[in-house]
CSV table of C-alpha atoms in Angstrom, one decimal:
chain,number,residue,atom,x,y,z
A,16,ILE,CA,17.4,82.7,48.7
A,17,GLU,CA,20.4,81.2,46.9
A,18,TRP,CA,22.7,82.6,49.5
A,19,LEU,CA,20.7,81.1,52.3
A,20,SER,CA,20.7,77.7,50.5
A,21,GLY,CA,24.4,77.4,49.8
A,22,PHE,CA,26.9,75.7,52.1
A,23,ARG,CA,28.7,77.3,55.0
A,24,PRO,CA,31.1,80.3,54.5
A,25,VAL,CA,34.8,79.6,54.4
A,26,GLY,CA,36.3,79.6,57.8
A,27,GLU,CA,33.4,78.2,59.9
A,28,LYS,CA,34.1,74.7,61.2
A,29,GLY,CA,32.7,72.2,63.6
A,30,PRO,CA,29.8,73.4,65.8
A,31,ALA,CA,29.9,76.8,64.2
A,32,SER,CA,29.1,75.4,60.8
A,33,ASP,CA,26.3,73.2,62.2
A,34,GLU,CA,24.8,76.2,63.9
A,35,TYR,CA,25.0,78.1,60.6
A,36,ASP,CA,23.1,75.4,58.8
A,37,ARG,CA,20.5,75.2,61.6
A,38,LYS,CA,19.8,78.9,61.6
A,39,ARG,CA,19.6,79.2,57.8
A,40,ALA,CA,17.2,76.3,57.7
A,41,GLN,CA,15.0,78.1,60.3
A,42,VAL,CA,15.0,81.2,58.1
A,43,LEU,CA,14.0,79.2,55.1
A,44,GLU,CA,11.1,77.7,57.0
A,45,LYS,CA,10.0,81.1,58.2
A,46,LEU,CA,10.1,82.4,54.6
A,47,ARG,CA,7.9,79.5,53.5
A,48,ASP,CA,5.4,80.2,56.3
A,49,LEU,CA,5.3,83.8,55.1
A,50,ASN,CA,4.8,82.7,51.5
A,51,LEU,CA,7.9,84.4,50.5
A,52,LEU,CA,9.5,81.2,49.5
A,53,LYS,CA,7.5,79.0,47.2
A,54,LYS,CA,7.9,75.3,46.2
A,55,ALA,CA,8.4,76.3,42.5
A,56,ASP,CA,11.5,78.3,43.6
A,57,ILE,CA,13.3,75.0,44.4
A,58,GLU,CA,13.3,74.0,40.8
A,59,GLU,CA,13.6,77.5,39.4
A,60,TYR,CA,16.8,78.3,41.3
A,61,GLY,CA,18.2,74.8,41.8
A,62,LEU,CA,18.1,75.0,45.6
A,63,VAL,CA,18.5,71.3,46.1
A,64,HIS,CA,21.7,71.4,44.1
A,65,ASP,CA,22.9,74.5,46.1
A,66,ALA,CA,22.2,72.7,49.4
A,67,LEU,CA,23.8,69.4,48.4
A,68,HIS,CA,26.8,69.8,50.7
A,69,PRO,CA,27.8,68.0,53.9
A,70,LYS,CA,27.6,71.3,55.8
A,71,SER,CA,24.1,72.0,54.5
A,72,GLN,CA,22.3,68.8,55.6
A,73,ARG,CA,19.4,70.5,57.3
A,74,ARG,CA,18.8,72.8,54.3
A,75,PHE,CA,19.1,69.9,51.9
A,76,ASP,CA,16.6,67.9,54.0
A,77,PHE,CA,14.2,70.9,54.1
A,78,PHE,CA,14.2,71.3,50.3
A,79,THR,CA,13.9,67.6,49.5
A,80,SER,CA,11.2,66.9,52.0
A,81,TRP,CA,9.2,69.8,50.6
A,82,ASP,CA,9.8,68.9,46.9
A,83,PRO,CA,11.1,65.3,46.6
A,84,ALA,CA,10.6,65.4,42.8
A,85,ALA,CA,13.6,67.8,42.7
A,86,LEU,CA,15.8,64.7,43.3
A,87,GLY,CA,15.0,63.5,39.8
A,88,GLY,CA,11.3,62.6,39.9
A,89,ARG,CA,10.3,64.9,37.0
A,90,ASP,CA,11.6,66.3,33.8
A,91,SER,CA,14.0,69.1,34.5
A,92,ARG,CA,16.5,71.3,32.7
A,93,ARG,CA,18.9,70.4,35.5
A,94,VAL,CA,20.9,67.3,36.0
A,95,GLU,CA,19.7,65.0,38.7
A,96,PRO,CA,21.3,65.9,42.1
A,97,ILE,CA,23.0,62.4,42.3
A,98,HIS,CA,24.9,63.3,39.1
A,99,HIS,CA,25.6,66.8,40.4
A,100,ALA,CA,27.1,65.2,43.5
A,101,ILE,CA,29.9,63.4,41.8
A,102,ARG,CA,31.3,65.9,39.5
A,103,SER,CA,35.0,65.2,39.0
A,104,LYS,CA,36.5,68.3,40.7
A,105,ARG,CA,34.6,68.0,43.9
A,106,LYS,CA,36.7,67.2,47.0
A,107,ASP,CA,33.7,66.0,49.0
A,108,LYS,CA,32.0,64.0,46.2
A,109,GLU,CA,31.7,60.9,48.4
A,110,GLU,CA,29.6,62.7,51.1
A,111,ARG,CA,27.5,64.4,48.5
A,112,PHE,CA,26.9,61.2,46.6
A,113,GLU,CA,25.7,59.5,49.9
A,114,MET,CA,23.4,62.5,50.7
A,115,ALA,CA,21.8,62.4,47.3
A,116,LEU,CA,21.4,58.6,47.2
A,117,LYS,CA,20.1,58.4,50.8
A,118,ALA,CA,17.4,61.1,50.0
A,119,GLY,CA,16.6,59.4,46.7
A,120,MET,CA,16.0,56.1,48.5
A,121,LYS,CA,13.8,57.8,51.1
A,122,TYR,CA,11.4,59.2,48.6
A,123,PHE,CA,11.9,57.0,45.5
A,124,PRO,CA,12.9,53.5,46.7
A,125,GLU,CA,11.2,51.9,43.7
A,126,ARG,CA,13.7,53.8,41.5
A,127,LEU,CA,16.6,52.9,43.8
A,128,GLY,CA,17.2,56.6,44.5
A,129,PHE,CA,18.0,57.3,40.9
A,130,LEU,CA,21.2,55.3,41.2
A,131,PHE,CA,20.8,54.1,37.6
A,132,CYS,CA,19.5,57.3,36.1
A,133,LYS,CA,21.7,58.4,33.1
A,134,GLN,CA,23.3,61.6,32.1
A,135,GLU,CA,24.8,61.6,28.6
A,136,GLY,CA,24.4,57.9,28.5
A,137,ILE,CA,26.3,57.2,31.8
A,138,SER,CA,24.4,56.0,34.9
A,139,ALA,CA,25.1,57.7,38.2
A,140,CYS,CA,26.3,54.3,39.5
A,141,LYS,CA,28.9,54.0,36.8
A,142,LYS,CA,29.9,57.7,37.3
A,143,ALA,CA,30.4,57.0,41.0
A,144,PHE,CA,32.5,53.9,40.2
A,145,ASP,CA,34.7,56.0,37.9
A,146,GLU,CA,35.0,59.1,40.2
A,147,ILE,CA,35.4,57.6,43.7
A,148,GLY,CA,36.2,54.0,43.0
A,149,VAL,CA,34.2,50.8,43.0
A,150,ASP,CA,35.0,49.9,46.6
A,151,LYS,CA,34.1,53.3,48.1
A,152,ALA,CA,31.1,53.7,45.9
A,153,MET,CA,29.8,50.2,46.8
A,154,LYS,CA,30.3,50.9,50.5
A,155,ILE,CA,28.1,54.0,50.2
A,156,ILE,CA,25.5,52.1,48.1
A,157,ARG,CA,25.3,49.3,50.6
A,158,THR,CA,24.8,51.9,53.4
A,159,CYS,CA,21.9,53.5,51.5
A,160,ILE,CA,20.5,50.3,50.0
A,161,PRO,CA,21.1,47.6,52.7
A,162,PRO,CA,21.1,44.1,51.2
A,163,SER,CA,18.7,43.1,54.0
A,164,ASP,CA,16.1,45.5,52.6
A,165,ASN,CA,15.6,43.2,49.6
A,166,HIS,CA,15.6,45.7,46.8
A,167,PRO,CA,15.9,44.1,43.4
A,168,ILE,CA,19.1,46.0,42.6
A,169,LEU,CA,20.4,43.4,40.2
A,170,HIS,CA,17.3,43.7,38.1
A,171,HIS,CA,17.9,47.4,37.8
A,172,ALA,CA,21.5,46.8,36.9
A,173,ILE,CA,20.7,44.4,34.2
A,174,ARG,CA,18.1,46.8,32.7
A,175,HIS,CA,20.2,50.0,32.9
A,176,ALA,CA,23.8,49.2,33.5
A,177,PRO,CA,24.6,45.5,32.6
A,178,ASP,CA,28.3,46.2,32.6
A,179,LEU,CA,28.1,46.8,36.4
A,180,GLU,CA,26.2,43.5,37.2
A,181,ASN,CA,29.3,41.6,38.4
A,182,ASP,CA,30.5,44.4,40.7
A,183,ILE,CA,27.1,44.9,42.2
A,184,GLY,CA,26.3,41.2,42.4
A,185,GLN,CA,29.3,40.5,44.7
A,186,CYS,CA,27.7,42.7,47.3
A,187,TYR,CA,24.1,41.7,46.7
A,188,PRO,CA,24.2,37.9,46.1
A,189,ASP,CA,20.7,37.3,47.6
A,190,ALA,CA,19.2,39.8,45.2
A,191,THR,CA,19.4,37.0,42.6
A,192,PHE,CA,16.4,35.3,44.2
A,193,LEU,CA,14.2,38.4,44.4
A,194,ARG,CA,11.3,39.5,42.1
A,195,ASP,CA,11.0,43.0,40.8
A,196,THR,CA,7.8,45.1,40.9
A,197,THR,CA,6.5,43.4,37.8
A,198,GLY,CA,7.0,40.0,39.4
A,199,HIS,CA,9.9,39.0,37.2
A,200,ILE,CA,12.8,36.9,38.6
A,201,LEU,CA,16.4,37.7,37.5
A,202,PRO,CA,16.7,35.1,34.7
A,203,GLN,CA,13.5,36.6,33.2
A,204,VAL,CA,14.9,40.1,33.2
A,205,GLU,CA,18.2,38.8,31.7
A,206,PHE,CA,16.3,37.0,28.9
A,207,TYR,CA,14.1,40.1,28.1
A,208,MET,CA,17.0,42.5,28.0
A,209,ASN,CA,19.1,40.2,25.8
A,210,LEU,CA,16.1,40.1,23.4
A,211,ARG,CA,15.7,43.9,23.5
A,212,ARG,CA,19.4,44.4,22.8
A,213,GLY,CA,19.4,42.0,19.9
A,214,LYS,CA,22.3,40.0,21.3
A,215,ARG,CA,20.8,36.6,20.7
A,216,ALA,CA,19.1,35.1,17.7
A,217,PHE,CA,17.2,31.8,17.7
A,218,GLN,CA,19.0,30.6,14.7
A,219,HIS,CA,22.4,30.6,16.5
A,220,ASN,CA,21.3,30.3,20.1
A,221,SER,CA,18.3,27.9,20.2
A,222,SER,CA,19.3,26.3,23.4
A,223,PHE,CA,19.4,29.7,25.2
A,224,PHE,CA,15.9,30.4,24.1
A,225,ILE,CA,14.5,27.0,25.0
A,226,ARG,CA,16.1,27.1,28.5
A,227,ALA,CA,15.1,30.7,29.1
A,228,THR,CA,11.5,30.1,27.9
A,229,TYR,CA,11.2,27.0,30.1
A,230,CYS,CA,12.3,29.1,33.0
A,231,LEU,CA,9.8,31.9,32.1
A,232,THR,CA,6.9,29.5,31.9
A,233,SER,CA,7.8,26.9,34.5
A,234,ASN,CA,4.3,26.9,35.9
A,235,THR,CA,2.6,26.4,32.5
A,236,ASN,CA,1.9,23.3,30.5
A,237,ARG,CA,4.1,22.0,27.7
A,238,THR,CA,1.8,23.3,25.0
A,239,SER,CA,2.0,26.8,26.3
A,240,ARG,CA,5.8,26.6,26.4
A,241,THR,CA,5.9,25.4,22.9
A,242,LEU,CA,3.7,28.2,21.7
A,243,ILE,CA,6.0,30.8,23.4
A,244,VAL,CA,9.1,29.3,21.9
A,245,ASP,CA,7.4,29.5,18.5
A,246,GLN,CA,6.5,33.2,19.1
A,247,VAL,CA,10.1,34.1,20.1
A,248,TRP,CA,11.4,32.3,17.0
A,249,LEU,CA,9.0,34.2,14.8
A,250,THR,CA,10.2,37.5,16.3
A,251,TYR,CA,13.6,36.8,15.1
């Protein structure tokens, strides 16, 4: 199974490698129909990782469509495929990164295709910036996450990779005006994350809290705003 899942043999190029991929995908489908290949095997043998190669697109699509969670949607002893794609010694890391992100967006758009999932404290987005460069990485990200699709990518960046906000924001300026799945606008997310990280204290940044709280409760009355400011102050 692992041999069938891997990329093309050395020496096969062009149409020959495409035919190789197509035939192996057909064999895998047949094995599934015969119950000789099981869904659990995908996780057990790391078949999505094996097929994550530009010359194994059909096999990669076969495994990810059958078991989308293998892209990172469950606890696993394996690294997420998007991290696996951009290991430093890979020559085709750009293509692999795009494959993983595209598949992740297809099945997990609410998690932005695991772009901000972390391995050893480093997000896949940051890893891609370091390994293939900001410009190339952002070109791939914009292809897989078109700005016109209105995904709250800046909200995710602020939550999970605030050091990347400026680089991402240059390519997604309109994301500033979006709301995330919880209904929060960008200033709200920034406010909450600054609170969580302990970077602001009311004693030294009272104007920040007052402005942010006013923004958070712009549709409420003055009494409600005052109560929220008092609650924030008490927290700190």
